[in-house]
Coordinates of C-alpha atoms in Angstrom, one line a residue:
X177 CA 0.0 0.0 0.0
X178 CA 1.0 3.9 -0.6
X179 CA -0.4 4.6 2.6
X180 CA -1.1 2.0 5.8
X181 CA -3.0 3.6 8.4
X182 CA -3.4 2.3 11.8
X183 CA -3.6 5.7 13.8
X184 CA -5.0 9.1 12.5
X185 CA -3.9 10.5 9.1
X186 CA -5.2 13.5 7.1
X187 CA -4.5 13.8 3.3
X188 CA -5.3 16.9 1.6
X189 CA -4.9 18.6 -1.8
X190 CA -2.9 14.9 -2.5
X191 CA -2.7 12.7 -5.8
X192 CA -2.1 8.8 -4.9
X193 CA -1.5 7.0 -8.1
X194 CA 0.6 4.4 -9.7
X195 CA 1.3 2.1 -6.4
X196 CA 1.2 -1.6 -5.8
X197 CA 1.3 -3.3 -9.3
X198 CA 3.2 -6.0 -8.4
X199 CA 1.7 -7.4 -5.5
X200 CA -2.3 -6.7 -6.0
X201 CA -2.1 -3.8 -3.1
X202 CA -4.6 -1.3 -2.2
X203 CA -3.5 2.0 -2.6
X204 CA -4.9 3.1 1.0
X205 CA -5.2 0.7 3.6
X206 CA -6.9 2.2 6.6
X207 CA -7.6 0.6 10.4
X208 CA -7.4 3.9 12.0
X209 CA -9.0 7.3 11.4
X210 CA -8.6 8.7 8.0
X211 CA -9.7 12.0 6.6
X212 CA -9.1 12.9 2.9
X213 CA -10.1 16.3 1.5
X214 CA -9.6 17.4 -2.3
X215 CA -7.6 14.4 -3.2
X216 CA -7.5 11.6 -6.1
X217 CA -6.6 8.2 -5.6
X218 CA -6.1 6.5 -9.3
X219 CA -4.7 3.9 -11.1
X220 CA -3.4 1.9 -8.1
X221 CA -2.6 -1.6 -7.9
X222 CA -5.7 -3.4 -6.4
X223 CA -8.6 -1.3 -4.6
X224 CA -8.5 2.4 -4.0
X225 CA -9.1 2.6 -0.3
X226 CA -9.8 -0.7 1.6
X227 CA -11.0 0.2 5.2
X228 CA -11.1 -2.5 8.2
X229 CA -12.5 -1.6 11.5
X230 CA -11.5 2.4 10.8
X231 CA -13.1 5.4 10.1
X232 CA -12.9 7.0 6.8
X233 CA -14.1 10.7 6.1
X234 CA -13.8 11.6 2.5
X235 CA -14.8 15.3 0.9
X236 CA -14.4 16.3 -2.6
X237 CA -12.5 13.0 -3.6
X238 CA -12.1 11.2 -6.8
X239 CA -11.4 7.6 -6.8
X240 CA -10.9 6.3 -10.2
X241 CA -9.1 3.3 -12.4
X242 CA -8.5 0.4 -9.9
X243 CA -8.2 -2.9 -11.1
X244 CA -10.4 -3.8 -8.0
X245 CA -12.9 -1.7 -6.2
X246 CA -12.9 2.1 -5.4
X247 CA -13.9 1.8 -1.9
X248 CA -13.5 -1.6 -0.1
X249 CA -13.9 -3.3 3.3
X250 CA -16.2 -5.1 5.2
X251 CA -16.2 -3.3 8.6
X252 CA -15.3 0.1 9.5
X253 CA -17.5 3.3 8.8
X254 CA -17.6 5.7 5.8
X255 CA -18.5 9.3 5.7
X256 CA -18.8 10.3 2.6
X257 CA -19.8 13.4 0.8
X258 CA -19.4 15.4 -2.5
X259 CA -17.0 12.4 -4.0
X260 CA -16.7 10.9 -7.2
X261 CA -16.1 6.9 -8.1
X262 CA -15.5 5.9 -11.7
X263 CA -14.1 3.2 -13.9
X264 CA -13.1 0.9 -10.8
X265 CA -13.3 -2.6 -12.5
X266 CA -14.9 -4.8 -9.9
X267 CA -17.2 -1.8 -8.9
X268 CA -17.2 1.6 -7.1
X269 CA -18.0 0.2 -3.9
X270 CA -17.9 -3.4 -2.2
X271 CA -21.6 -4.9 -1.5
X272 CA -21.1 -4.5 2.3
X273 CA -19.7 -1.2 2.8
X274 CA -21.4 0.4 6.0
X275 CA -21.7 4.2 4.5
X276 CA -23.0 6.3 7.6
X277 CA -26.1 8.6 6.7
X278 CA -26.7 11.1 6.6
X279 CA -23.3 11.7 6.3
X280 CA -22.9 9.7 2.9
X281 CA -24.4 12.5 0.5
X282 CA -23.8 13.3 -3.0
X283 CA -21.9 10.5 -4.2
X284 CA -21.3 9.7 -7.7
X285 CA -20.3 6.7 -9.2
X286 CA -20.5 4.9 -12.8
X287 CA -21.9 1.7 -11.9
X288 CA -24.4 2.2 -8.9
X289 CA -22.6 0.2 -6.1
X290 CA -22.2 2.9 -3.8
X291 CA -25.9 3.9 -3.9
X292 CA -25.7 7.4 -4.7
X293 CA -26.2 9.2 -8.1
X294 CA -25.5 6.9 -11.1
X295 CA -24.0 8.4 -14.1
X296 CA -22.8 6.6 -17.3
X297 CA -19.0 6.8 -18.3
X298 CA -20.3 9.0 -21.1
X299 CA -22.0 11.4 -19.1
X300 CA -19.4 11.6 -16.6
X301 CA -17.0 13.0 -19.4
X302 CA -13.8 12.0 -16.8
X303 CA -10.5 13.0 -18.2
X304 CA -7.4 11.0 -17.8
X305 CA -5.3 11.6 -14.7
X306 CA -3.1 14.3 -15.9
X307 CA -1.7 17.9 -15.3
X308 CA -4.8 20.4 -15.4
X309 CA -2.9 23.0 -13.2
X310 CA -2.1 22.7 -9.6
X311 CA 0.4 21.1 -7.8
X312 CA -1.0 17.5 -8.4
X313 CA -2.4 15.3 -11.2
X314 CA -6.0 15.2 -11.4
X315 CA -9.1 14.0 -13.4
X316 CA -10.5 16.9 -14.8
X317 CA -14.3 17.2 -15.6
X318 CA -14.5 18.0 -19.3
X319 CA -17.4 20.2 -20.8
X320 CA -20.7 18.7 -20.4
X321 CA -19.9 16.5 -17.5
X322 CA -22.8 15.5 -15.3
X323 CA -20.7 16.2 -12.0
X324 CA -20.1 19.7 -12.6
X325 CA -21.9 22.1 -10.2
X326 CA -23.2 18.9 -8.5
X327 CA -21.6 20.1 -5.0
X328 CA -24.4 20.3 -1.9
X329 CA -23.6 21.3 1.4
X330 CA -23.2 18.8 3.8
X331 CA -26.3 17.1 5.7
X332 CA -24.7 18.3 9.3
X333 CA -21.6 18.3 11.0
X334 CA -19.6 15.3 10.7
X335 CA -18.4 13.3 14.1
X336 CA -14.7 14.4 13.5
X337 CA -13.9 17.4 11.8
X338 CA -14.3 17.5 8.2
X339 CA -14.7 20.8 6.0
X340 CA -18.1 21.1 4.8
X341 CA -17.4 24.2 2.2
X342 CA -14.3 24.2 0.7
X343 CA -13.4 27.8 -1.5
X344 CA -11.2 25.8 -4.0
X345 CA -10.4 22.5 -5.4
X346 CA -7.4 20.2 -5.3
X347 CA -6.0 22.2 -8.1
X348 CA -6.2 25.3 -6.1

């Protein structure tokens, strides 16, 4: 894994890509508390994030292009809002994922496995991982993308701090 978290980790404005191709490892393995904001997890060797017994807070995160799942794990809790899951070969979300409501809102995926908004790959118009400005690689939303202007306010304060409104995206 590019990141194995057993404690408390916060990731902001970052890209995790091209890891674990030889050992079919997840990009991020979590047992602790993981907070990720304005970040991209793309093109890693297995799943994007695998959560076992921990708490994952995702806000404005894109998880795409994995040979397994975008979000995996049979235990632990997921607090996800304003995030996008696309082109993960075995699905965006594992079938036994524990999304915590009402903190799971405005989730968009291309296969309907997350229980949020399902869009076709054609309607999503997600560009390949690349340099679209800013300090890290991202997946740009091309003109006409169904994800443009789809941000919604959080349904309330997260149990552990998670910004509700962010003035800039990952590219600044």
